[in-house]
JSON list of C-alpha atoms in Angstrom, two decimals:
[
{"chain": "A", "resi": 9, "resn": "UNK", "atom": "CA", "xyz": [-16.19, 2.44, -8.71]},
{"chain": "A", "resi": 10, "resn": "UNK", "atom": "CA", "xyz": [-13.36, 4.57, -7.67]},
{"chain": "A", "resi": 11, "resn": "UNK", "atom": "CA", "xyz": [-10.03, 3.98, -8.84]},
{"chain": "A", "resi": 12, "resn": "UNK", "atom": "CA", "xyz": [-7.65, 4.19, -6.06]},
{"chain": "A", "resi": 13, "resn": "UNK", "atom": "CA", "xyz": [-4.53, 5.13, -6.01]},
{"chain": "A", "resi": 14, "resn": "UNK", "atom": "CA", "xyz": [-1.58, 3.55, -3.65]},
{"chain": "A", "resi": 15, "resn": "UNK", "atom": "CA", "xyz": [2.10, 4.51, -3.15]},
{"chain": "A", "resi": 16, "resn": "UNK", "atom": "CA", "xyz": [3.96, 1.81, -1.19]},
{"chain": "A", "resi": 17, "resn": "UNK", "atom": "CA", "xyz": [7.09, 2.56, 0.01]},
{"chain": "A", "resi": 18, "resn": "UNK", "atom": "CA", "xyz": [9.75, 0.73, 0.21]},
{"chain": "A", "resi": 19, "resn": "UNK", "atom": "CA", "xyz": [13.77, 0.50, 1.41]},
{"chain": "A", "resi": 20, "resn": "UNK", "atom": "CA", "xyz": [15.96, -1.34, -1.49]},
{"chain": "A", "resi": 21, "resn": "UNK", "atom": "CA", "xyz": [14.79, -4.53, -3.18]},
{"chain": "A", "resi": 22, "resn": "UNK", "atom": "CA", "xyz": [14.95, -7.49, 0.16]},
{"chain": "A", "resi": 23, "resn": "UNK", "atom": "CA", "xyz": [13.08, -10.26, 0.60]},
{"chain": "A", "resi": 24, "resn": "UNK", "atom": "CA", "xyz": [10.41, -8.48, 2.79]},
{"chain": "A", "resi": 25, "resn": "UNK", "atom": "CA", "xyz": [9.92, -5.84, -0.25]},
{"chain": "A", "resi": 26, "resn": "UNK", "atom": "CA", "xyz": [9.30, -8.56, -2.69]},
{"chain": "A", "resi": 27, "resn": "UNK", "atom": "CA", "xyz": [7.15, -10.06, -0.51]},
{"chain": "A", "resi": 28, "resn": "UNK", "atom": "CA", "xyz": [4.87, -6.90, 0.23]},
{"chain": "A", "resi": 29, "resn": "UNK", "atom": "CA", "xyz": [4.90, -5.60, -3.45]},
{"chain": "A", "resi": 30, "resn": "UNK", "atom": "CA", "xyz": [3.83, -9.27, -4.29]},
{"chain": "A", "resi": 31, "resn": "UNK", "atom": "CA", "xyz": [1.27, -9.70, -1.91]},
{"chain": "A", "resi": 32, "resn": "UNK", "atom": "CA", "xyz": [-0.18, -6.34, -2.42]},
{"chain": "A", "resi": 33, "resn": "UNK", "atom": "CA", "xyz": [-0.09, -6.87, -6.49]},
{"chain": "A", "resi": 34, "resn": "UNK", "atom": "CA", "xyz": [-2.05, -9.99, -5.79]},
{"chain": "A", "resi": 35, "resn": "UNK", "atom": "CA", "xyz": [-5.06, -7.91, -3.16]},
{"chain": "A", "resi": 36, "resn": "UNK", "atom": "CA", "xyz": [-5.07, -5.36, -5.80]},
{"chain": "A", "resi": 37, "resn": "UNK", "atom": "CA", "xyz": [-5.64, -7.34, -8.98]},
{"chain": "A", "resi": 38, "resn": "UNK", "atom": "CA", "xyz": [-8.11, -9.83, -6.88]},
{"chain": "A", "resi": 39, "resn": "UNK", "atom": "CA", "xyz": [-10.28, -6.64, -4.79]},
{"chain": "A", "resi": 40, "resn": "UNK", "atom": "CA", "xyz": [-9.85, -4.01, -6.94]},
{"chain": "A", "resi": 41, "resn": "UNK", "atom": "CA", "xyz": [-9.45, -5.25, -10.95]},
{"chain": "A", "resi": 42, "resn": "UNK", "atom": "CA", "xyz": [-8.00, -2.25, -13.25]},
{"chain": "A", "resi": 43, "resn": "UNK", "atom": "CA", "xyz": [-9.20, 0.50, -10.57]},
{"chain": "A", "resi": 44, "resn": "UNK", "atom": "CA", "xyz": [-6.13, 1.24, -9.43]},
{"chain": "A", "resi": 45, "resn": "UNK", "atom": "CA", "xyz": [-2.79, 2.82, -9.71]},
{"chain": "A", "resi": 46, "resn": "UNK", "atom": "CA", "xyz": [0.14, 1.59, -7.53]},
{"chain": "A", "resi": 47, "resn": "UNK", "atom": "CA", "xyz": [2.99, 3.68, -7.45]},
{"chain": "A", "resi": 48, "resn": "UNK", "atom": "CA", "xyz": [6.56, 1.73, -5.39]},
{"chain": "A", "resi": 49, "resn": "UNK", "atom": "CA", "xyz": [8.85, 4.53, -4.14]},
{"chain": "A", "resi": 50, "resn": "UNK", "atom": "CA", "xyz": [11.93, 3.31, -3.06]},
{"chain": "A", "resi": 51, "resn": "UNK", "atom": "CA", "xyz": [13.07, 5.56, 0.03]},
{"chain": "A", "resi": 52, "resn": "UNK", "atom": "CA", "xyz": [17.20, 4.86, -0.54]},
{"chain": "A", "resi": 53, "resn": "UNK", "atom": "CA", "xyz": [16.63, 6.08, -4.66]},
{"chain": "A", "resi": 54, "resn": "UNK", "atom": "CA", "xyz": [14.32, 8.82, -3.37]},
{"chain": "A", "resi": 55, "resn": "UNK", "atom": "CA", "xyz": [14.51, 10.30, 0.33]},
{"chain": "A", "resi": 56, "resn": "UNK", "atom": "CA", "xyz": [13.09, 13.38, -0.20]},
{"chain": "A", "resi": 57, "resn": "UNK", "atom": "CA", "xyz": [9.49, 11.71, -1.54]},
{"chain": "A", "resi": 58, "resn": "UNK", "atom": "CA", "xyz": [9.43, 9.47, 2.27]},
{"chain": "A", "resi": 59, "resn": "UNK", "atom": "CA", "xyz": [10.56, 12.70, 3.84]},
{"chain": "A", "resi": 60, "resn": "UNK", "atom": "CA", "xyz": [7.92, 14.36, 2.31]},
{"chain": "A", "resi": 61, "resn": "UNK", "atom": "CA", "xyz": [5.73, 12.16, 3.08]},
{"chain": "A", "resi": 62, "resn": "UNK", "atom": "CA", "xyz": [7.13, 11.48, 6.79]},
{"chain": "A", "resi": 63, "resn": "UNK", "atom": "CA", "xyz": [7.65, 7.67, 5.63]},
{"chain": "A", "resi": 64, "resn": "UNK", "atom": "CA", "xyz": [9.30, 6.51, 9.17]},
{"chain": "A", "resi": 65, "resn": "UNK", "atom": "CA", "xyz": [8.87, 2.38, 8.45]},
{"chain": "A", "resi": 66, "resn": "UNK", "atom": "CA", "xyz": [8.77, 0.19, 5.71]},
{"chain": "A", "resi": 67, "resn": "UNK", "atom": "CA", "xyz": [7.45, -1.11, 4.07]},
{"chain": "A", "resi": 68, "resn": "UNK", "atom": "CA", "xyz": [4.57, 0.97, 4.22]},
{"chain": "A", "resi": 69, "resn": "UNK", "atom": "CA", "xyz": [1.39, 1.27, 2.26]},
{"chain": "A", "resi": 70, "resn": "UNK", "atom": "CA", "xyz": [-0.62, 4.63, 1.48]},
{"chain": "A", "resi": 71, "resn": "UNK", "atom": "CA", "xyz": [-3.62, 4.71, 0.11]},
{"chain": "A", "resi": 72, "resn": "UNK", "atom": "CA", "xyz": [-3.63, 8.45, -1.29]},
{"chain": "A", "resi": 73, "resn": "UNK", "atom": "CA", "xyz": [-7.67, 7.84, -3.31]},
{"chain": "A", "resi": 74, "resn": "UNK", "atom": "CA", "xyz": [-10.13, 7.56, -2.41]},
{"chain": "A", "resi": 75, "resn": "UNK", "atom": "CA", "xyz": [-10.19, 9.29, 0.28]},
{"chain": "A", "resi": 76, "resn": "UNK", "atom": "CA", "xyz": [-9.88, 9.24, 3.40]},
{"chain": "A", "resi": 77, "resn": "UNK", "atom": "CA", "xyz": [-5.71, 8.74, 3.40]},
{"chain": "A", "resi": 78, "resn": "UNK", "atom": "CA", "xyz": [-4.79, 5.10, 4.77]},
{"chain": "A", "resi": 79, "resn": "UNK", "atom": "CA", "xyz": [-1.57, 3.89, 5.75]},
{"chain": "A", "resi": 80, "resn": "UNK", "atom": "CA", "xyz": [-1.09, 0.49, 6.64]},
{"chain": "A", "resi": 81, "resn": "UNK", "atom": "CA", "xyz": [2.55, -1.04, 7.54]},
{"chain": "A", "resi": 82, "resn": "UNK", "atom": "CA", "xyz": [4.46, -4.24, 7.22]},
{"chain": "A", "resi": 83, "resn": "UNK", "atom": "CA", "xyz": [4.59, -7.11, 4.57]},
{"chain": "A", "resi": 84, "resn": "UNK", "atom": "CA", "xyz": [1.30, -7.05, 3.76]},
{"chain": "A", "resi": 85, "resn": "UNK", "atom": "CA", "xyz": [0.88, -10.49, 3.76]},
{"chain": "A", "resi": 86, "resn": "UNK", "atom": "CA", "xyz": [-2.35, -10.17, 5.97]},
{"chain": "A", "resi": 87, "resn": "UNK", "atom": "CA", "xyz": [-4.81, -9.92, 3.33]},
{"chain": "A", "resi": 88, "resn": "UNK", "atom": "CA", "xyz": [-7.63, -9.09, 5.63]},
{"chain": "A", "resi": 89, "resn": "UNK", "atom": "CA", "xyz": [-5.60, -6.54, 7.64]},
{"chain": "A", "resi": 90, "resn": "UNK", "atom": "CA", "xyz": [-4.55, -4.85, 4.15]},
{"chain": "A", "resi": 91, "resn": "UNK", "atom": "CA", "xyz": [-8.39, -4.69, 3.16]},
{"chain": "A", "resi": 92, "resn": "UNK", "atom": "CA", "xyz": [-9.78, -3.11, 6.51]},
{"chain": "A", "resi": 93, "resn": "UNK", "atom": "CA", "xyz": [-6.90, -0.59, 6.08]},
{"chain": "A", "resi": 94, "resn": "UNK", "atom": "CA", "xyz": [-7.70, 0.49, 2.94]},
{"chain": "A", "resi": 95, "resn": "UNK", "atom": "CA", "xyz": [-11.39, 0.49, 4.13]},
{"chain": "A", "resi": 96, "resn": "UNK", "atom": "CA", "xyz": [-12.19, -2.31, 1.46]},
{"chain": "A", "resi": 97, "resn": "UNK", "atom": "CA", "xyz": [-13.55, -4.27, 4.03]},
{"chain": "A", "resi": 98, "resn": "UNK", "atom": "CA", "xyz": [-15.10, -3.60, 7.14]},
{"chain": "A", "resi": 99, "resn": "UNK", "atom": "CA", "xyz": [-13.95, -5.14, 9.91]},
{"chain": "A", "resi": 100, "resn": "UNK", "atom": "CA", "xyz": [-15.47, -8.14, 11.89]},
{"chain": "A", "resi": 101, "resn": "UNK", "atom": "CA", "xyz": [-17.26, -7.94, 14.67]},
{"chain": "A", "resi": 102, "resn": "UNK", "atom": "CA", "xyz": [-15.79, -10.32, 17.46]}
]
């Protein structure tokens, strides 16, 4: 299994970034076990990294490995949503 490695990005510590780094802690330690590395970046302590990375919402969730590069935005509460955009699940046909 490949480990995968996220960066989610973040402005300040709010309700709505508890919430995502929460919910996304939780997908990650249910979907993924000990094959991961999360990384939080929080765009006030560190502009120049969401610059860089041309971080224009948060919070907003990269997937950086395996490839190919995913970003998926908003709370992350959406468990399903998070999966298909991290291609961890495919997505339903209607």
């Amino acid at each position: 299994m490949n480990t995968y490695v996220l960066k989610l990005y973040i402005a300040g510590h709010t309700p709505r970034t508890q919430q995502a780094i929460l919910s996304l802690k939780d997908i990650c330690e249910n979907e993924l076990g000990n094959q991961y590395e999360l990384i939080v970046v929080d765009v006030l302590e560190r502009p120049h990294l969401a610059e860089d990375e041309k971080i224009l919402a948060t919070p907003m969730l990269v997937k950086e490995l395996p490839p190919p590069l995913r970003r998926v935005v908003g709370d992350l509460s959406n468990r399903e949503l998070v999966l298909i955009g991290l291609d961890i699940a495919e997505k339903k046909p209607l």
